[in-house]
PDB file of C-alpha atoms in Angstrom:
ATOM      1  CA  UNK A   1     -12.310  15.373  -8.801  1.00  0.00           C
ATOM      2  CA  UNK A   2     -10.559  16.378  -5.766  1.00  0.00           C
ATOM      3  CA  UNK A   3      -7.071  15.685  -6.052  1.00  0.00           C
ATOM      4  CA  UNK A   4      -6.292  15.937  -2.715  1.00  0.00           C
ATOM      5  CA  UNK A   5      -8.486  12.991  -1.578  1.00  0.00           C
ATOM      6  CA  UNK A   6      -6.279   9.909  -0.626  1.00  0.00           C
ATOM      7  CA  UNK A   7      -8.087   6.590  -1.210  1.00  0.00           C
ATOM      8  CA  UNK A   8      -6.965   3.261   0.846  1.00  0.00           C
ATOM      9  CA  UNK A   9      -8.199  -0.236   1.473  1.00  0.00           C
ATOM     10  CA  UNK A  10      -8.894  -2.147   4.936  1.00  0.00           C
ATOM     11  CA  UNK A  11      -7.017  -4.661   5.117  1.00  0.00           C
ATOM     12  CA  UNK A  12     -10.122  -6.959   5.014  1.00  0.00           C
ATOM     13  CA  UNK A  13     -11.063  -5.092   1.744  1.00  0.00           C
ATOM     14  CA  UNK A  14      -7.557  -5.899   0.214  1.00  0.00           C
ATOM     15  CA  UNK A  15      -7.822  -8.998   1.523  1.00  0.00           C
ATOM     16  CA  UNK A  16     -11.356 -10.174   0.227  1.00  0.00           C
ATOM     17  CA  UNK A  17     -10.707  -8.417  -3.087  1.00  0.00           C
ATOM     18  CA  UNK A  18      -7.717 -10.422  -3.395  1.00  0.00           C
ATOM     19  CA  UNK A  19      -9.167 -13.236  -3.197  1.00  0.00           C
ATOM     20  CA  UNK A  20     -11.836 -13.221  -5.261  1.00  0.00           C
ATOM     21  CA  UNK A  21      -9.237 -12.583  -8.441  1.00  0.00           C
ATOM     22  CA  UNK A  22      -7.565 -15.746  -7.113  1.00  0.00           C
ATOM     23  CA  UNK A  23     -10.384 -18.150  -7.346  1.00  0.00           C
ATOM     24  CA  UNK A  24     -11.655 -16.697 -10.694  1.00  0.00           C
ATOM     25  CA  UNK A  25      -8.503 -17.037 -11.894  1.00  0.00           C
ATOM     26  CA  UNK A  26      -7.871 -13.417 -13.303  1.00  0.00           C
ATOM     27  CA  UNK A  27      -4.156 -13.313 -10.792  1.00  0.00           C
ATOM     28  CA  UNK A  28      -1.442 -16.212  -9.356  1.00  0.00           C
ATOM     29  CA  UNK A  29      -0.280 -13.443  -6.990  1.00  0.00           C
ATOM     30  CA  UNK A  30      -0.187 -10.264  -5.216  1.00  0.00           C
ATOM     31  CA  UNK A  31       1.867  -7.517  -5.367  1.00  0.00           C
ATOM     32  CA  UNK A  32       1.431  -5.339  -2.221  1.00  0.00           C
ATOM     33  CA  UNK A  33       2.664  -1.278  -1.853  1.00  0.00           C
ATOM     34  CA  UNK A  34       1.885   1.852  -0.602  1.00  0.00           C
ATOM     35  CA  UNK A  35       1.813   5.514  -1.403  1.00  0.00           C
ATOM     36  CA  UNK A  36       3.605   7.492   1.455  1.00  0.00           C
ATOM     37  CA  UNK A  37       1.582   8.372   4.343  1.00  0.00           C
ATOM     38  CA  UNK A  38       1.835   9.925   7.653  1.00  0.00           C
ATOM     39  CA  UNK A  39       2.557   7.109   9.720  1.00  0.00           C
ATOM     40  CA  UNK A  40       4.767   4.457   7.775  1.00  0.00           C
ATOM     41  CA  UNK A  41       5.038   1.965  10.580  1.00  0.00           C
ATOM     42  CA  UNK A  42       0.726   2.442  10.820  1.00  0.00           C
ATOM     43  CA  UNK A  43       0.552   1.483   6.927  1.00  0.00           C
ATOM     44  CA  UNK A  44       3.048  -1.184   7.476  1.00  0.00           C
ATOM     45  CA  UNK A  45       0.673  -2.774   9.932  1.00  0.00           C
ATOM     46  CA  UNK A  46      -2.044  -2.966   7.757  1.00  0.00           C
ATOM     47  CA  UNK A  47       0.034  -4.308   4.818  1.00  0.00           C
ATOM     48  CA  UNK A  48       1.317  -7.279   7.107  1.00  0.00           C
ATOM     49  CA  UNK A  49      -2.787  -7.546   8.384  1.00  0.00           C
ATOM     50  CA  UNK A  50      -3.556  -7.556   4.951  1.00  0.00           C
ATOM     51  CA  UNK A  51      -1.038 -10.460   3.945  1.00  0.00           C
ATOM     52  CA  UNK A  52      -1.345 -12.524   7.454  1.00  0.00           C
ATOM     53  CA  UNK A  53      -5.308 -12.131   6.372  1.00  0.00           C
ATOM     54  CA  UNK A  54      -4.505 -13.876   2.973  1.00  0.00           C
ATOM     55  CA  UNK A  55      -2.556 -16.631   4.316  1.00  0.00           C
ATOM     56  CA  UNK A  56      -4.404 -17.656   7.666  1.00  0.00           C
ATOM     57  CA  UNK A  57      -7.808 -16.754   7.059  1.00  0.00           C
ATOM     58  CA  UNK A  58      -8.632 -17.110   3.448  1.00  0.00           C
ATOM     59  CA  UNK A  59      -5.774 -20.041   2.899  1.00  0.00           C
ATOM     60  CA  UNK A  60      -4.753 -17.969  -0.218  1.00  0.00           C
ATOM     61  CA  UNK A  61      -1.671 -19.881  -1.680  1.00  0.00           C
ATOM     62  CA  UNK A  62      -0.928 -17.218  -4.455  1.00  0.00           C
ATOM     63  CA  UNK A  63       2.370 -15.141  -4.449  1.00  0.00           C
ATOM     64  CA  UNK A  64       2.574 -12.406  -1.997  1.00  0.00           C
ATOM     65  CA  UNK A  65       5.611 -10.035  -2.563  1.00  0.00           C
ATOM     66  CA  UNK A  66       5.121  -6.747  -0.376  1.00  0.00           C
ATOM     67  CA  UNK A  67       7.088  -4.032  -0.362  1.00  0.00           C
ATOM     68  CA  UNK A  68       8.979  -2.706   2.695  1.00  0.00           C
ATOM     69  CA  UNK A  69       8.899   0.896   3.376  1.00  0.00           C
ATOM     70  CA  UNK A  70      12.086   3.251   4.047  1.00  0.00           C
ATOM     71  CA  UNK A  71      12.331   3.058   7.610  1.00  0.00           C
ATOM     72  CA  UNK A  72      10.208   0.436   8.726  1.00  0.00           C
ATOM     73  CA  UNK A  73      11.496  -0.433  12.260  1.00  0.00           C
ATOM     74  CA  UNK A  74      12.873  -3.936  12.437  1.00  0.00           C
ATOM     75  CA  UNK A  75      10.533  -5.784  14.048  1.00  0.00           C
ATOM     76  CA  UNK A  76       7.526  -5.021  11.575  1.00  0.00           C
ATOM     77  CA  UNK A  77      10.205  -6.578   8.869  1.00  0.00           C
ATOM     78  CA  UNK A  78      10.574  -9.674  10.540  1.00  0.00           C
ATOM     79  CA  UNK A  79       6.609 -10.113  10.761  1.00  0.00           C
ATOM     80  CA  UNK A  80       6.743  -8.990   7.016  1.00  0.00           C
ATOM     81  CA  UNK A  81       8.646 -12.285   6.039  1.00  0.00           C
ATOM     82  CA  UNK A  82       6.280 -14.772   7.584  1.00  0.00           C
ATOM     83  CA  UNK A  83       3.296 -14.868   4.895  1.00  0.00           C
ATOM     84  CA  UNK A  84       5.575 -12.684   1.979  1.00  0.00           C
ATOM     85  CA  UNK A  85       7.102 -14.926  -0.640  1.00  0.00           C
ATOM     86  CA  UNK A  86       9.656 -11.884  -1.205  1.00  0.00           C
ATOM     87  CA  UNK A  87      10.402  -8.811   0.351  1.00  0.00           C
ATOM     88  CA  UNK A  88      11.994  -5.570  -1.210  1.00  0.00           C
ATOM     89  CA  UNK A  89      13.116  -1.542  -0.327  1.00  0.00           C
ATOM     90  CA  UNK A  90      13.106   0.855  -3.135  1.00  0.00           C
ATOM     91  CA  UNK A  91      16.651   2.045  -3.289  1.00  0.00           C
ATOM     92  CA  UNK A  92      15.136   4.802  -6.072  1.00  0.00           C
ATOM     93  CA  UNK A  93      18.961   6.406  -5.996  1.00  0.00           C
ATOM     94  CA  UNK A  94      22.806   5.634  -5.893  1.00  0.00           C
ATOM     95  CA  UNK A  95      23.906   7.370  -3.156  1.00  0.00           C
ATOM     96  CA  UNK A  96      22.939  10.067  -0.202  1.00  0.00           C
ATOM     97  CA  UNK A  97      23.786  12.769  -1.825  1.00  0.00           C
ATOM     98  CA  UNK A  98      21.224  12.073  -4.583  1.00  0.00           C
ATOM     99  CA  UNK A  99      19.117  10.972  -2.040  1.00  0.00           C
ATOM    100  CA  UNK A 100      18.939  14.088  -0.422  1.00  0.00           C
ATOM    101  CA  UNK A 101      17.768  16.034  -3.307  1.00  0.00           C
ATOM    102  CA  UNK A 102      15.000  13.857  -4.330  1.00  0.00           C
ATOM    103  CA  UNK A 103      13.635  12.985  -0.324  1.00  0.00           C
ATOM    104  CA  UNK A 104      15.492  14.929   2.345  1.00  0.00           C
ATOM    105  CA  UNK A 105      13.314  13.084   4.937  1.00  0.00           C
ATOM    106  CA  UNK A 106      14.676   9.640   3.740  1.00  0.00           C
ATOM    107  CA  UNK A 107      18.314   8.638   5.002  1.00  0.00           C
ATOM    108  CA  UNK A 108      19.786   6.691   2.512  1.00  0.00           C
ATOM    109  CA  UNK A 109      22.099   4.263   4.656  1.00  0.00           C
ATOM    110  CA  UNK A 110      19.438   3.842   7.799  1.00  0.00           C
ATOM    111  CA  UNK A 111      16.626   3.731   6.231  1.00  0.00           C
ATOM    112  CA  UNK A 112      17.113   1.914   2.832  1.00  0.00           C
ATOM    113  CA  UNK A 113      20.643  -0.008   3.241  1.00  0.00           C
ATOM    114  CA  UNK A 114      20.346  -1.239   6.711  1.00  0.00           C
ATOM    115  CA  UNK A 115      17.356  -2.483   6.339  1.00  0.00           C
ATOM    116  CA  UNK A 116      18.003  -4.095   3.186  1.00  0.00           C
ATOM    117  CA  UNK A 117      20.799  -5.923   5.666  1.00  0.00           C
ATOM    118  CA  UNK A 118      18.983  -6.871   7.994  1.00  0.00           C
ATOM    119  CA  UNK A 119      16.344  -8.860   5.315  1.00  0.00           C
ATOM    120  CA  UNK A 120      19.472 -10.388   4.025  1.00  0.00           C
ATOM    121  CA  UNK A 121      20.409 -11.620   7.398  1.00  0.00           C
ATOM    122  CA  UNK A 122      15.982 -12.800   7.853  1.00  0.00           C
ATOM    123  CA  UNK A 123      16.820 -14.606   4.827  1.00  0.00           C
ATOM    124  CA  UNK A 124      19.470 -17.044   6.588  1.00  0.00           C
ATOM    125  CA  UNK A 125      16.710 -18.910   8.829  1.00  0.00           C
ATOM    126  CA  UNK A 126      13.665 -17.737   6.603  1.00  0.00           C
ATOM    127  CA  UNK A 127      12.574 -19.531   3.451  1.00  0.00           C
ATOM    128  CA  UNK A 128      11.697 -16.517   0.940  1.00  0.00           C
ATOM    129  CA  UNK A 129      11.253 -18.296  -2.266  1.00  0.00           C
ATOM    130  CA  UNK A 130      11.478 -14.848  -3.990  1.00  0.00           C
ATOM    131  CA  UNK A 131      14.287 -13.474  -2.017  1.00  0.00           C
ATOM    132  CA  UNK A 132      14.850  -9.799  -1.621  1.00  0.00           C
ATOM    133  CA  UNK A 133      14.508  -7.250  -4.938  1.00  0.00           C
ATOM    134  CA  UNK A 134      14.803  -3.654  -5.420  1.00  0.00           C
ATOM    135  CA  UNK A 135      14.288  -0.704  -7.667  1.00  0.00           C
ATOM    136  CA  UNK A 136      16.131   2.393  -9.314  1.00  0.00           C
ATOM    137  CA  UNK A 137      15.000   5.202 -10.730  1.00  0.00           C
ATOM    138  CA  UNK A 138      16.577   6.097 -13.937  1.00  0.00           C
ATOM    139  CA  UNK A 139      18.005  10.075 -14.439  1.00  0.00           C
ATOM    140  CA  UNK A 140      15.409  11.038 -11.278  1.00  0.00           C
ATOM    141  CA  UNK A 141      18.708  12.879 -10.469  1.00  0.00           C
ATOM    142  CA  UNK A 142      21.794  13.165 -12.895  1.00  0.00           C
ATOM    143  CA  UNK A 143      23.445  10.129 -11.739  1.00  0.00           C
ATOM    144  CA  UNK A 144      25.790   8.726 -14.847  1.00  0.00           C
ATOM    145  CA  UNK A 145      24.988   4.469 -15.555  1.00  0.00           C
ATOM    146  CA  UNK A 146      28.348   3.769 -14.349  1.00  0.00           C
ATOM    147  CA  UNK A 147      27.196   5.067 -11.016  1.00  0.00           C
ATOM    148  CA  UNK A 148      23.846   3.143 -11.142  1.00  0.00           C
ATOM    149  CA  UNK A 149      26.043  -0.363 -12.093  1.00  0.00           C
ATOM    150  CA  UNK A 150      28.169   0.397  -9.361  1.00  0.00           C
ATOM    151  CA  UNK A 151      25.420   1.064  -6.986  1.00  0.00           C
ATOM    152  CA  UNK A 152      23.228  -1.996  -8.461  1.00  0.00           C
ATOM    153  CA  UNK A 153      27.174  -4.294  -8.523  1.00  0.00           C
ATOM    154  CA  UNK A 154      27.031  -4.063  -4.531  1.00  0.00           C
ATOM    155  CA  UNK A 155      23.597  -4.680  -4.084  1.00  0.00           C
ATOM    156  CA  UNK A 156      24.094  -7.811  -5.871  1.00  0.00           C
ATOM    157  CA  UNK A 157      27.578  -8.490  -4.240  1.00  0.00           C
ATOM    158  CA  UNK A 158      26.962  -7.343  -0.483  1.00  0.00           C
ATOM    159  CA  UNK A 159      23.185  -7.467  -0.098  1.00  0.00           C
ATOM    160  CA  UNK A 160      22.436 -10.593  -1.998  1.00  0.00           C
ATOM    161  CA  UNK A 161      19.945  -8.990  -4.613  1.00  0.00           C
ATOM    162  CA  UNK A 162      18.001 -11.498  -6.284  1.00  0.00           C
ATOM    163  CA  UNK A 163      16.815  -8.787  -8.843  1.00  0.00           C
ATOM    164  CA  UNK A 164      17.283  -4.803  -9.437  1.00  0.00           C
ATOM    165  CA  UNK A 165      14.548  -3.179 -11.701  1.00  0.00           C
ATOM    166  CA  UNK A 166      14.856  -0.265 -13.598  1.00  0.00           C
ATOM    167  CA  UNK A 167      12.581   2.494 -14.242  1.00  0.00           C
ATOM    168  CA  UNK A 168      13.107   5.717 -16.361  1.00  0.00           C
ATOM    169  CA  UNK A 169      12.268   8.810 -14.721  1.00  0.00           C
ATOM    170  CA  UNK A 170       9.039  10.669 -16.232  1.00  0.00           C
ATOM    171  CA  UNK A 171       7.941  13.777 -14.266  1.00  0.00           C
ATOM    172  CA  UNK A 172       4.437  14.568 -13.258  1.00  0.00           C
ATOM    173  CA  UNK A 173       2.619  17.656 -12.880  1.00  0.00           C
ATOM    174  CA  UNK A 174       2.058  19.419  -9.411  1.00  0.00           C
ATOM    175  CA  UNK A 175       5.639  17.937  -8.401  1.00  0.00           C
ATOM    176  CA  UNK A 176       8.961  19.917  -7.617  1.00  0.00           C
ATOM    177  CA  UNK A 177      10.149  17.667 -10.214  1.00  0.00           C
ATOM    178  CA  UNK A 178       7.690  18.965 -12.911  1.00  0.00           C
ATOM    179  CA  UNK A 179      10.037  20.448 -15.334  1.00  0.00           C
ATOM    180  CA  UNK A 180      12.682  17.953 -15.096  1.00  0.00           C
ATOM    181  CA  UNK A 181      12.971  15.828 -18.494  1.00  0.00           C
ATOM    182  CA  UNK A 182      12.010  12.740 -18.792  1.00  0.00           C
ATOM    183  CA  UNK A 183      14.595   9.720 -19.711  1.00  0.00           C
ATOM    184  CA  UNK A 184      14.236   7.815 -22.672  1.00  0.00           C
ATOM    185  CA  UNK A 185      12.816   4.175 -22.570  1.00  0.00           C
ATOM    186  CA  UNK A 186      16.309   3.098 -24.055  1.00  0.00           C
ATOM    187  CA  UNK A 187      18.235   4.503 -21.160  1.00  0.00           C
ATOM    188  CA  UNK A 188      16.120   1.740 -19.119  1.00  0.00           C
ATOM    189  CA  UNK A 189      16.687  -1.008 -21.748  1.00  0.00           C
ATOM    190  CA  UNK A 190      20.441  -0.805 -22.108  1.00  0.00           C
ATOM    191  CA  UNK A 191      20.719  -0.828 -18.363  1.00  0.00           C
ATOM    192  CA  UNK A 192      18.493  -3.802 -17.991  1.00  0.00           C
ATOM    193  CA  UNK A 193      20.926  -5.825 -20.791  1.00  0.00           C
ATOM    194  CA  UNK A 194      23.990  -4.721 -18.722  1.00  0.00           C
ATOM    195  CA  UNK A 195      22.086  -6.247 -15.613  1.00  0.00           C
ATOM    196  CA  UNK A 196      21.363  -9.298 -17.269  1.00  0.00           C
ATOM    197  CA  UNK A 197      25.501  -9.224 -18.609  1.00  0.00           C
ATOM    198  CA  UNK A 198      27.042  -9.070 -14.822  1.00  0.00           C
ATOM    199  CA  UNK A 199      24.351 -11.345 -13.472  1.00  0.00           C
ATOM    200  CA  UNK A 200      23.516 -14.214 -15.642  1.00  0.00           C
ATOM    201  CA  UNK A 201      26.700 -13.817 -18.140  1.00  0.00           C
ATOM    202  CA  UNK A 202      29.068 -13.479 -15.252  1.00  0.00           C
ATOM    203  CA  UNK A 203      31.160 -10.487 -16.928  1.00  0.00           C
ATOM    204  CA  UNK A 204      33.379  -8.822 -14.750  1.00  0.00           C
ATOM    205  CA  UNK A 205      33.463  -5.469 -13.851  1.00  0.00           C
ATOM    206  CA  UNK A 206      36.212  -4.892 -16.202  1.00  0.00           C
ATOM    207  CA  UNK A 207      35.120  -6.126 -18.917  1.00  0.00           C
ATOM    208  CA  UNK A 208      31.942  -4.465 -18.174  1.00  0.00           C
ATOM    209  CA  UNK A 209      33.838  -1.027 -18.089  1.00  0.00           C
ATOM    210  CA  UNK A 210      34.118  -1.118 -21.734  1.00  0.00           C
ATOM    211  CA  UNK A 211      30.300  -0.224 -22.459  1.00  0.00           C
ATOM    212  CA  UNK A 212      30.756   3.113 -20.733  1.00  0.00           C
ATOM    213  CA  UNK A 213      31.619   6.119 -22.490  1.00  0.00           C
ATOM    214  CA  UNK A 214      34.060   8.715 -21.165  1.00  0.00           C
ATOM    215  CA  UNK A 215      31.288  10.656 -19.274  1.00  0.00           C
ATOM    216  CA  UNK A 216      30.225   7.093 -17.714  1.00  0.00           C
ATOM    217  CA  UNK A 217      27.104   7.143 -19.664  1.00  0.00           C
ATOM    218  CA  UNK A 218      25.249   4.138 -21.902  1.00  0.00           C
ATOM    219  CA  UNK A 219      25.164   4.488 -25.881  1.00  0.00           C
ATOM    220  CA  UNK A 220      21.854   3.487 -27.099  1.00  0.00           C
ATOM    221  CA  UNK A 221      23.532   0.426 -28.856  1.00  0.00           C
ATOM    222  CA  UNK A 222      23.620  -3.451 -27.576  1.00  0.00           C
ATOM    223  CA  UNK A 223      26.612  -2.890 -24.804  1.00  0.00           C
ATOM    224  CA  UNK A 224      27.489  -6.661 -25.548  1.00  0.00           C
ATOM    225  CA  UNK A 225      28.582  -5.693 -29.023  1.00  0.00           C
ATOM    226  CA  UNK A 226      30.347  -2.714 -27.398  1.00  0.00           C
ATOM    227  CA  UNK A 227      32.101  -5.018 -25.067  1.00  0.00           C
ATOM    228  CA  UNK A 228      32.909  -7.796 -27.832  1.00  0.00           C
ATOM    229  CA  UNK A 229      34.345  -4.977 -29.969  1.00  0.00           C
ATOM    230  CA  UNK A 230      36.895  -3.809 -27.468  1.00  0.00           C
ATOM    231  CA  UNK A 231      38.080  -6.663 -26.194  1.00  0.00           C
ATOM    232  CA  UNK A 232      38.292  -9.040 -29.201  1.00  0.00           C
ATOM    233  CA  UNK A 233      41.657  -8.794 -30.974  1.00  0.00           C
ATOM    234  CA  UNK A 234      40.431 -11.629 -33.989  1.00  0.00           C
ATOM    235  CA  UNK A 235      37.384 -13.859 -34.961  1.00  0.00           C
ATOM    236  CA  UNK A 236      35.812 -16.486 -32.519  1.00  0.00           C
ATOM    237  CA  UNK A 237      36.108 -20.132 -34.295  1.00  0.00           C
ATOM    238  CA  UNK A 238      32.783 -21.938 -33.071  1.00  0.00           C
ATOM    239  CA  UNK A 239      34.321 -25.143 -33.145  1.00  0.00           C
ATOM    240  CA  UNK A 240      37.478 -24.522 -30.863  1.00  0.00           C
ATOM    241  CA  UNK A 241      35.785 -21.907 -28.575  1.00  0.00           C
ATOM    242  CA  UNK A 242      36.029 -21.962 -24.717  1.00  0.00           C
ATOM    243  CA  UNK A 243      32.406 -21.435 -23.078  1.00  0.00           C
ATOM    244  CA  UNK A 244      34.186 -18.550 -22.061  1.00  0.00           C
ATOM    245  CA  UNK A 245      34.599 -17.261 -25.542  1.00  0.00           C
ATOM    246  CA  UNK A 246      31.186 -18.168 -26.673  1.00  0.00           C
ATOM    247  CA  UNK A 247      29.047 -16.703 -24.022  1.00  0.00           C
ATOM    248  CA  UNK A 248      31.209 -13.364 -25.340  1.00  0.00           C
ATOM    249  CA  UNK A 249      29.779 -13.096 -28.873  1.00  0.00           C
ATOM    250  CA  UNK A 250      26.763 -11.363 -29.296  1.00  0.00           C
ATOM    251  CA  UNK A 251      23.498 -13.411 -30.596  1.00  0.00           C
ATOM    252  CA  UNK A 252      24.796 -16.351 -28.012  1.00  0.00           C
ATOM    253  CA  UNK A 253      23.515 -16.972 -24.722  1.00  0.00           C
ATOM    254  CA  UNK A 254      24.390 -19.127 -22.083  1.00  0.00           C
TER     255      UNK A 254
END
């Protein structure tokens, strides 16, 4: 096989293939990406072709989320949101620094944040029923978890995140990042469960700051437990517990 050879859909393909999963029934939605290419704002056309296809031509009624690329200019956004049921930018890091050593061509704050702002400010006059997500790569650069919650805490706070997603780092042949180890599925878990804690538990970020060990880094235990541990001075009574106190105790959910 020639690895070299890059391998793309038409639009109409996408669009035709699509839909004939939809009406036999094997796929409720689309998920729509792209691999880099040479011309992002090119493949950005055809992804919004693609989707406008779905909705105007074929009627498709499925779930369309498509996935914005670094950069995009503003405009192709804003025609992004019409048939897309969410939208979302690959954050991949925590900061520019780390940025910089895993995509020097990407600028962190004009090409990932601002344009995560400005669908946050699309999403004022524009019904998107899934909102605006994002993802992380886990140890793709040696970034602690108390730098990826803080990171992932103002995405939430200042961006209005409906959902971060998590994946651990793996490296793959033929890359500069060959020979870097890969991060353990746990690392990914635990970081997920402290999502879940800030986002549907409503802990604070202090209470939050007990999970993290001096270096800022996860243990591979259940960080709720962690948290209950330290901050617990005597046994929870069921029966005269605030909602406040029960939502605390490990094994109880909201």
């Amino acid at each position: 096989t020639n690895r070299s050879k890059k391998i793309s859909y038409t639009p109409g393909e996408l669009a035709r293939t699509t839909m004939k999963l939809y009406r036999e029934r094997y796929i409720e939605g689309l998920f729509l990406s792209s691999g880099a290419g040479r011309d992002q704002e090119v493949i950005m056309e055809k992804m919004i072709e693609s989707a406008n296809l779905l909705r105007n031509k074929y009627n498709f009624r499925g779930y369309i989320h498509l996935k914005v690329l670094p950069g995009t200019s503003l405009d192709h956004i804003k025609q992004a949101a019409e048939p897309a049921d969410r939208l979302s930018i690959n954050i991949e890091t925590t900061s520019p620094i780390y940025m910089d050593e895993i995509c020097p061509t990407k600028d962190y704050k004009n090409d990932i944040i601002s344009r995560q702002r400005y669908i946050k400010n699309i999403l004022k006059y524009r019904n998107l029923p899934g909102g605006q997500t994002t993802q992380l790569i886990v140890g793709g650069t040696d970034e602690s978890d108390r730098e990826i919650f803080d990171s992932i805490r103002y995405e939430y706070k200042k961006l209005d995140m409906r959902r971060v997603y998590y994946s651990s780092f793996h490296p793959i042949g033929g890359t500069a990042y060959e020979k870097r180890e890969a991060q353990p599925l746990w690392r990914e878990h635990r970081l997920y469960q402290m999502d879940w804690l800030y986002r549907i538990y409503n802990l604070d970020e202090k209470e939050i700051g007990h999970a993290f060990g001096d270096e800022g880094y996860l243990a591979n235990t259940d960080p709720k437990t962690t948290i209950a541990r330290e901050t617990f001075d005597s046994p929870i009574d069921p029966n005269h517990a605030s909602y406040r106190e029960l939502v605390r105790i490990p094994g109880i959910g909201p």
